[in-house]
Amino acid sequence: MPTAFTADQIRGAEHALMARLPEGTLMQRAAAGLAAVCADLLGRVYGRRVVLLVGSGDNGGDALYAGERLARRGARVDAVLAGSRTHEAGLRALLDAGGRVAEASAIGRADLIVDGLVGIGAAGALREPYARLAQEADAARGVVVAVDVPSGVDASTGRVEGPAVRARVTVTMGAYKTGLLVDPGAAFAGDVRLIDIGLGEHLPDPDVAALTARDVRDLIPRPGEESDKYRRGVLGVAAGSDLFTGAAVLAVGGALRGGAGMVRYAGREAPVAQVRARWPEAVVTLLGEPSIEQVGRVQAWVLGPGLGTDDWAHELAARVLATDVPVLIDADGLTLVAADRALLRRAAPVLITPHAGELARLIRADRADIEAARLEHARRAAAELGVTVLLKGSTTVVAEDGRPALVNVTGTPWLATGGTGDVLSGLAGALLAQGLSCYDAASCGAYLHGLAGRLAADGAPLAAADVATAVPAAIRTVTSAGS
Ligand SMILES: NC(=O)C1=CN([C@@H]2O[C@H](COP(=O)(O)OP(=O)(O)OC[C@H]3O[C@@H](n4cnc5c(N)ncnc54)[C@H](O)[C@@H]3O)[C@@H](O)[C@H]2O)[C@H](O)CC1
Ligand SMILES: [K+]
């Protein structure tokens, strides 16, 4: 699982390693890796125009030494010096190799633009002239490669305040930075390439990691010879209302496609009819009173999609949360909990699957603040509420107190389509019912959901039901992936 670190953690590791190496070694390793990625992106290096945006710190130094290597291979390399100071040795090396210092107007003519303005030493929004140069790089036709971190992105949190470089590729040194994996920073980083400069054993225990197919493959329950549906996990779904029948249908669909041995749907008249019609294999209980006595034994519950937030829904939520099995709470269930935190007082585990707006109501924070620092707020909610949090977004974050936060990178903007959250709650619920922990069900569910969205979308807007349909293909993709 690729791990990610904050700027301070990286700096600590770099200092520990630098103490053992001759001056400048790390920068040369960084520059060599950066130059190799740039050459790969250029295809042919000779005669190509490369512009380096050079800040006054070591980020600029990396860019200058990479520029030197490209110049020695025949590229026409121009350095635009942004900082009040410049990495002198790096500049000398570039000039010795035939590179030049140029005005910002060179940016518009570049085939490749190397963003060496600021890296992990950045503090706050970009100041002038860095901000203007970042905007000029964005407006230019050339391919943008960010050195270590796209300038304007906070390496530790992914926060972006003001102009920032939007890179096609980010070449990051030593280890992934958290800000490259979570929104909004992830969107500015583009394809992240990691250059090993030997930080390995100097890095602390990770507190953030990115999910990969291999991690998820080991989590997916194998039905094996267990044909007994009861042993493959029975999931209760308390969702839907006369107003919102679709949410119940989608949640049950996500659960069945997610491998639940059986789904027991409990709800009111209108959703009961829809679920029965669409999923005849679901065991359906029509609820008059909001009680679940007649529903029968389940290993986990999904509570909330389209449920409504009236007294009836509140009473049903209380009954479901009074059980001793794990409960996934989504949508209206989260609204009910935000209004009555006492509902969360239970011994069995809870997994919540909010989007930013629902999380804002739950922890009484501002939605914009959550969007700007998703990881921090997901962690805060997990600690404050004592639950596992799956914060939905184009990079979904899974947080649980005392464990590394997990970032899912299979998501796509298409998944913002209405109803896909209902599918996810059913899918993750099915994994809970099959015995996964909240943490594993959230990460495995998010990964499969994102993958299913990609498989279903193939570039066109998709309907939520398509995501549910694509879940088995996503499971096959992951379980058949090579070692
Ligand atoms: N340290 C190492 O062993 C290695 C570092 N690598 C590269 O170095 C940078 C970190 O370099 P550092 O000098 O610490 O800081 P930066 O170059 O990232 O930036 C600091 C520089 O920029 C100015 N600045 C800071 N914030 C702003 C702002 N908001 N607006 C404008 N200007 C700003 C500040 O004045 C400083 O002068 C790291 O990212 C790597 O790229 C090597 O790669 C590996 C070895
Ligand atoms: K940079």
XYZ file of C-alpha atoms and ligand atoms in Angstrom:
529
model
C 0.000 0.000 0.000
C 1.731 3.255 -1.051
C 2.080 5.387 2.053
C 1.994 9.173 2.197
C 3.547 11.641 4.585
C 3.376 15.279 5.617
C 6.040 17.830 4.645
C 7.487 17.747 8.161
C 7.771 13.955 8.144
C 9.551 14.055 4.767
C 11.873 16.820 5.897
C 12.797 14.854 9.010
C 13.635 11.796 6.924
C 15.617 13.888 4.412
C 17.676 15.492 7.172
C 18.439 12.091 8.688
C 19.575 10.738 5.329
C 21.461 13.873 4.252
C 23.524 13.694 7.423
C 25.030 10.477 6.071
C 25.636 11.559 2.482
C 27.937 14.021 0.736
C 26.388 17.488 0.237
C 24.017 17.636 -2.715
C 23.672 13.871 -3.234
C 19.905 13.840 -2.666
C 19.361 16.705 -5.056
C 21.339 14.914 -7.763
C 19.248 11.762 -7.238
C 16.109 13.872 -7.439
C 17.277 15.717 -10.546
C 18.242 12.493 -12.314
C 14.781 11.021 -11.704
C 13.061 14.243 -12.722
C 15.112 14.515 -15.946
C 14.287 10.909 -16.851
C 10.540 11.517 -16.505
C 10.812 14.747 -18.529
C 12.741 12.962 -21.290
C 10.132 10.214 -21.313
C 7.345 12.778 -21.685
C 9.201 14.623 -24.460
C 9.855 11.433 -26.415
C 12.677 13.068 -28.369
C 14.794 15.448 -26.246
C 17.077 16.950 -28.884
C 15.951 20.379 -30.000
C 12.889 20.436 -27.773
C 12.058 23.588 -25.828
C 12.054 23.194 -22.037
C 11.256 26.054 -19.665
C 12.162 25.775 -15.989
C 10.196 27.863 -13.481
C 12.806 28.319 -10.771
C 11.991 29.314 -7.193
C 14.554 30.433 -4.688
C 14.763 27.159 -2.708
C 15.827 23.578 -3.335
C 12.705 22.901 -5.386
C 14.235 25.290 -7.886
C 17.546 23.490 -7.442
C 15.981 20.205 -8.534
C 14.590 21.899 -11.637
C 17.948 23.501 -12.549
C 19.948 20.273 -12.272
C 17.286 18.367 -14.235
C 17.461 21.156 -16.828
C 21.227 20.690 -16.976
C 20.756 17.004 -17.829
C 18.203 17.776 -20.521
C 20.444 20.514 -21.975
C 23.306 17.999 -22.212
C 20.962 15.831 -24.301
C 20.353 18.693 -26.710
C 17.194 20.260 -25.341
C 16.910 24.052 -25.501
C 16.486 24.861 -21.811
C 15.434 28.302 -20.526
C 15.279 29.125 -16.827
C 12.717 31.719 -15.654
C 14.028 32.864 -12.267
C 11.121 33.676 -9.966
C 12.853 33.957 -6.641
C 14.767 36.834 -5.146
C 17.561 34.311 -4.735
C 18.439 31.315 -6.898
C 20.189 28.023 -6.266
C 23.582 29.304 -7.471
C 25.319 25.954 -8.099
C 22.297 24.675 -9.999
C 22.124 27.758 -12.174
C 25.836 27.543 -12.935
C 25.466 23.894 -13.903
C 22.603 24.750 -16.268
C 24.492 27.603 -17.915
C 27.613 25.436 -18.291
C 25.464 22.885 -20.115
C 24.209 25.508 -22.573
C 21.006 26.489 -20.830
C 19.969 30.147 -20.585
C 18.088 32.530 -18.295
C 14.936 33.826 -19.999
C 11.947 36.054 -19.465
C 8.495 34.675 -18.638
C 7.509 35.098 -22.292
C 9.457 31.877 -23.001
C 6.724 29.892 -21.182
C 4.294 30.227 -24.082
C 6.799 28.650 -26.500
C 7.731 25.658 -24.346
C 7.122 22.011 -25.207
C 7.646 21.138 -21.558
C 7.342 23.358 -18.477
C 9.033 22.254 -15.234
C 7.418 23.748 -12.107
C 10.309 24.214 -9.695
C 8.754 27.213 -7.906
C 8.044 25.737 -4.466
C 7.830 22.247 -3.014
C 7.571 21.124 0.602
C 9.000 24.456 1.723
C 5.919 26.382 0.590
C 4.044 28.437 3.138
C 0.555 29.701 2.319
C -0.878 30.866 -0.996
C 1.616 31.633 -3.751
C 3.009 35.161 -3.555
C 3.902 37.181 -6.660
C 5.583 36.602 -9.036
C 5.111 32.867 -8.330
C 1.312 33.185 -8.603
C 1.501 34.847 -12.017
C 4.003 32.284 -13.287
C 1.742 29.466 -12.131
C -1.119 31.019 -14.106
C 1.079 31.442 -17.179
C 2.104 27.792 -16.991
C -1.566 26.844 -16.837
C -2.370 28.945 -19.904
C 0.556 27.588 -21.939
C 0.366 24.758 -24.478
C 3.354 22.843 -23.103
C 3.133 19.771 -20.863
C 3.517 20.795 -17.208
C 5.639 18.678 -14.873
C 5.566 19.663 -11.194
C 8.694 19.085 -9.112
C 7.854 17.279 -5.852
C 4.522 19.108 -5.291
C 2.506 21.309 -7.675
C 3.245 24.862 -6.549
C 0.234 26.299 -4.750
C -0.807 22.931 -3.270
C -0.194 22.326 0.436
C 1.953 19.168 0.486
C 0.594 17.990 3.849
C -3.134 18.566 3.442
C -3.855 18.997 -0.286
C -5.334 22.423 0.497
C -5.222 24.890 -2.416
C -5.631 28.602 -1.678
C -5.299 30.856 -4.747
C -3.445 30.088 -7.987
C -1.763 26.691 -8.258
C 0.051 24.784 -10.976
C -2.133 22.130 -12.618
C 0.369 19.450 -13.629
C 0.055 16.620 -16.156
C 2.654 14.785 -14.058
C 4.075 15.394 -10.578
C 7.516 13.897 -9.972
C 7.671 13.541 -6.200
C 10.876 12.859 -4.313
C 11.420 10.150 -1.729
C 7.806 9.453 -0.758
C 4.228 10.415 -1.621
C 2.991 13.538 0.138
C -0.522 13.367 1.560
C -1.500 16.485 -0.390
C -0.937 14.662 -3.673
C -3.472 11.971 -2.831
C -6.433 13.878 -1.425
C -8.646 16.525 -2.963
C -8.237 19.214 -4.025
C -4.438 18.699 -4.268
C -4.854 15.358 -6.061
C -6.606 17.084 -8.959
C -3.643 19.460 -9.423
C -1.004 16.729 -9.164
C -2.076 14.707 -12.188
C -0.189 11.429 -12.606
C 2.196 11.128 -9.619
C 5.575 9.465 -10.286
C 7.683 8.586 -7.239
C 11.486 8.936 -7.378
C 13.243 6.819 -4.762
C 16.051 8.899 -3.260
C 16.690 6.460 -0.394
C 14.460 7.897 2.326
C 13.031 4.416 3.066
C 14.164 3.475 6.533
C 14.174 7.092 7.735
C 10.430 7.534 7.227
C 8.132 7.282 10.293
C 5.133 4.918 10.558
C 2.691 6.095 7.901
C -0.523 7.776 8.911
C -1.915 7.907 5.382
C -1.907 5.234 2.689
C -3.371 4.894 -0.803
C -5.433 1.798 -1.546
C -4.241 -0.505 -4.312
C -5.861 -3.447 -6.076
C -3.588 -5.798 -4.174
C -4.722 -4.520 -0.772
C -8.355 -4.804 -1.790
C -7.936 -8.220 -3.402
C -6.901 -9.667 -0.055
C -10.020 -8.194 1.565
C -12.670 -9.467 -0.849
C -14.549 -12.409 0.775
C -14.293 -15.611 -1.252
C -17.643 -17.422 -1.192
C -15.664 -20.611 -1.667
C -17.658 -23.801 -1.175
C -20.003 -21.963 1.211
C -23.194 -22.240 -0.780
C -25.103 -21.668 2.431
C -26.473 -18.163 1.965
C -26.747 -17.661 5.694
C -23.030 -18.198 6.056
C -22.287 -15.777 3.237
C -23.710 -12.949 5.245
C -27.264 -11.720 5.680
C -27.674 -7.967 5.384
C -30.627 -5.925 6.638
C -31.507 -2.828 4.631
C -33.686 -0.155 6.239
C -34.069 2.416 3.501
C -36.558 4.074 1.194
C -39.823 5.861 1.787
C -42.959 6.628 -0.189
C -41.109 9.656 -1.536
C -37.784 7.917 -2.274
C -38.257 4.336 -3.429
C -35.208 4.382 -5.754
C -32.691 4.641 -2.906
C -33.982 1.366 -1.453
C -33.800 -0.372 -4.838
C -30.235 0.859 -5.424
C -29.022 -0.032 -1.922
C -30.461 -3.550 -2.191
C -28.904 -3.847 -5.657
C -25.492 -2.787 -4.392
C -25.776 -5.340 -1.583
C -26.782 -8.258 -3.802
C -24.071 -7.465 -6.366
C -21.642 -6.999 -3.507
C -21.972 -10.673 -2.585
C -24.374 -10.670 0.381
C -25.739 -14.209 0.833
C -29.157 -12.732 1.500
C -30.682 -9.258 1.774
C -33.594 -8.652 4.109
C -35.252 -5.390 3.033
C -37.577 -3.748 5.565
C -39.592 -0.676 4.646
C -42.850 0.990 3.882
C -45.367 0.139 1.206
C -44.092 2.009 -1.885
C -40.419 0.992 -1.619
C -41.427 -2.561 -0.669
C -43.299 -2.889 -3.947
C -40.359 -1.500 -5.958
C -37.752 -3.670 -4.240
C -39.917 -6.795 -4.612
C -40.391 -6.066 -8.314
C -36.713 -5.314 -9.057
C -35.018 -7.839 -6.724
C -37.304 -10.874 -6.236
C -34.435 -12.643 -4.429
C -34.512 -10.088 -1.618
C -36.535 -11.139 1.457
C -38.951 -8.242 1.923
C -40.789 -7.250 5.111
C -43.545 -4.635 4.945
C -43.314 -2.474 8.061
C -46.490 -0.955 9.517
C -44.978 0.046 12.811
C -41.253 1.045 12.749
C -40.153 -2.194 14.404
C -37.768 -4.858 13.114
C -38.873 -7.844 15.227
C -40.338 -9.637 12.208
C -37.271 -9.064 10.039
C -35.235 -12.046 11.175
C -31.514 -12.428 11.968
C -28.987 -10.300 10.093
C -25.208 -9.881 10.452
C -25.235 -6.157 9.610
C -27.612 -3.311 8.735
C -27.614 -0.505 6.177
C -29.667 2.380 7.553
C -30.760 5.518 5.827
C -30.776 5.852 2.032
C -34.038 7.638 1.151
C -35.477 6.703 4.551
C -36.886 10.127 5.334
C -36.372 11.923 8.639
C -39.864 11.895 10.160
C -40.693 10.383 13.570
C -41.377 6.996 12.007
C -37.887 6.998 10.439
C -36.341 8.174 13.701
C -38.006 5.328 15.612
C -36.871 2.765 13.044
C -33.325 4.126 13.224
C -33.376 3.790 16.994
C -34.498 0.148 16.722
C -31.821 -0.718 14.146
C -29.102 1.021 16.167
C -30.250 -0.799 19.304
C -29.141 -4.121 17.743
C -25.754 -5.732 18.417
C -24.532 -5.921 14.805
C -22.484 -3.408 12.779
C -24.571 -0.670 11.151
C -23.664 1.414 8.107
C -25.422 4.794 8.330
C -25.889 6.865 5.176
C -27.970 9.768 3.839
C -31.147 10.406 5.903
C -29.750 8.146 8.626
C -26.919 10.661 9.010
C -29.396 13.521 9.187
C -31.240 11.721 11.976
C -27.972 11.147 13.875
C -26.888 14.768 13.365
C -30.127 15.818 15.063
C -29.923 13.165 17.787
C -26.363 12.056 18.624
C -27.774 9.713 21.303
C -28.643 7.328 18.445
C -24.888 6.596 18.172
C -24.637 5.321 21.747
C -24.128 1.598 21.059
C -21.421 -1.012 21.587
C -21.376 -2.530 18.108
C -19.369 -0.761 15.371
C -20.725 2.006 13.138
C -19.569 2.979 9.647
C -20.813 6.323 8.327
C -20.642 7.193 4.612
C -21.230 10.957 4.362
C -20.459 13.353 1.600
C -18.997 16.700 2.693
C -22.386 18.324 3.318
C -23.595 15.497 5.546
C -20.305 15.482 7.459
C -20.575 19.246 7.963
C -23.946 18.758 9.683
C -22.646 15.841 11.747
C -19.612 17.602 13.206
C -21.065 21.122 12.967
C -18.307 22.344 10.608
C -18.450 24.493 7.509
C -18.823 22.502 4.272
C -16.211 24.603 2.463
C -13.710 23.922 5.265
C -14.355 20.189 4.891
C -13.869 20.313 1.135
C -10.595 22.209 1.628
C -9.208 19.760 4.201
C -11.021 16.475 3.791
C -8.505 14.241 5.490
C -8.327 16.332 8.632
C -12.111 16.516 8.947
C -12.634 12.820 8.283
C -10.119 12.066 11.035
C -11.728 14.553 13.389
C -15.171 12.994 12.844
C -13.815 9.476 13.413
C -12.247 10.527 16.716
C -15.175 12.702 17.834
C -17.958 10.233 16.996
C -16.066 6.992 17.659
C -17.045 5.623 14.250
C -15.344 4.660 11.006
C -15.775 7.407 8.427
C -15.947 6.956 4.651
C -15.938 10.535 3.346
C -17.146 10.380 -0.260
C -15.542 12.488 -2.953
C -13.515 11.987 -6.119
C -10.819 10.869 -3.706
C -12.726 9.062 -0.984
C -11.068 8.990 2.426
C -11.497 6.265 5.071
C -10.649 7.309 8.632
C -10.755 5.418 11.908
C -9.153 6.601 15.142
C -5.719 5.080 15.687
C -5.295 3.653 12.178
C -3.727 5.085 9.002
C -6.230 7.037 6.919
C -6.823 5.347 3.559
C -7.244 7.228 0.311
C -9.141 5.654 -2.555
C -7.998 6.824 -5.963
C -10.361 4.769 -8.190
C -13.149 7.321 -7.879
C -14.220 9.438 -10.818
C -16.286 12.630 -11.062
C -19.039 10.492 -12.698
C -19.746 8.989 -9.304
C -21.262 12.290 -8.250
C -24.339 11.050 -10.150
C -27.418 10.768 -7.881
C -27.964 7.357 -6.388
C -24.422 6.046 -6.632
C -24.081 6.675 -2.901
C -27.023 4.320 -2.315
C -25.221 1.622 -4.300
C -22.064 2.173 -2.265
C -23.926 1.814 1.027
C -25.404 -1.501 -0.122
C -22.034 -2.723 -1.394
C -20.138 -1.773 1.766
C -23.006 -3.189 3.854
C -22.709 -6.514 2.058
C -19.005 -6.616 2.945
C -19.867 -5.880 6.592
C -22.405 -8.722 6.566
C -19.681 -11.027 5.161
C -17.555 -10.334 8.190
C -15.252 -7.459 7.165
C -14.491 -4.794 9.759
C -15.905 -1.305 9.193
C -12.421 -0.128 8.154
C -11.979 -2.935 5.605
C -15.574 -2.828 4.353
C -15.242 0.927 3.797
C -11.928 0.726 1.931
C -12.837 -2.376 -0.088
C -16.301 -0.986 -0.831
C -14.978 2.407 -1.910
C -12.353 0.832 -4.154
C -14.800 -1.553 -5.851
C -17.417 1.186 -6.170
C -14.936 3.510 -7.877
C -13.761 0.750 -10.178
C -17.335 -0.222 -11.024
C -18.044 3.418 -11.828
C -15.090 3.510 -14.225
C -16.106 0.211 -15.854
C -19.733 1.378 -16.189
C -18.944 4.889 -17.384
C -16.354 4.277 -20.118
C -16.330 8.014 -20.643
C -20.075 8.625 -20.739
C -22.281 9.851 -17.880
C -23.608 6.851 -16.029
C -26.746 5.947 -14.102
C -26.397 4.674 -10.545
C -27.909 1.310 -11.461
C -25.075 0.817 -13.975
C -22.599 1.042 -11.099
C -24.385 -1.758 -9.231
C -24.423 -3.840 -12.399
C -20.674 -3.328 -12.858
C -19.722 -4.403 -9.312
C -19.210 -8.096 -10.205
C -16.908 -7.049 -13.063
C -14.987 -4.828 -10.646
C -14.634 -7.766 -8.230
C -13.375 -9.994 -11.063
C -10.899 -7.286 -12.151
C -9.435 -7.101 -8.671
C -9.437 -10.823 -7.841
C -7.890 -11.759 -11.187
C -5.211 -9.010 -10.974
C -1.701 -10.421 -11.110
C 0.275 -10.863 -7.931
N 15.860 18.841 1.445
C 16.386 17.863 0.671
O 17.254 17.084 1.035
C 15.878 17.689 -0.663
C 14.929 18.579 -1.141
N 14.481 18.452 -2.375
C 13.694 19.503 -2.987
O 13.696 20.643 -2.146
C 12.371 21.070 -1.912
C 12.279 21.761 -0.587
O 13.199 22.825 -0.705
P 13.145 24.084 0.291
O 14.297 24.924 -0.074
O 13.006 23.595 1.660
O 11.801 24.854 -0.045
P 11.086 25.098 -1.434
O 12.090 25.148 -2.519
O 10.008 24.110 -1.532
O 10.402 26.530 -1.243
C 10.882 27.425 -0.341
C 11.207 28.703 -1.092
O 10.036 29.182 -1.712
C 9.644 30.423 -1.128
N 8.200 30.308 -0.792
C 7.667 29.565 0.177
N 6.308 29.714 0.188
C 6.027 30.579 -0.809
C 4.811 31.136 -1.306
N 3.627 30.805 -0.757
N 4.863 31.992 -2.352
C 6.071 32.316 -2.899
N 7.265 31.832 -2.476
C 7.226 30.971 -1.445
C 10.465 30.610 0.107
O 10.811 31.940 0.210
C 11.668 29.738 -0.142
O 12.650 30.487 -0.778
C 11.570 19.840 -2.033
O 10.224 20.111 -2.335
C 12.252 19.088 -3.156
O 11.818 19.576 -4.399
C 15.031 17.373 -3.204
O 14.147 16.944 -4.142
C 15.414 16.167 -2.403
C 16.368 16.539 -1.403
K 6.847 22.610 -7.485
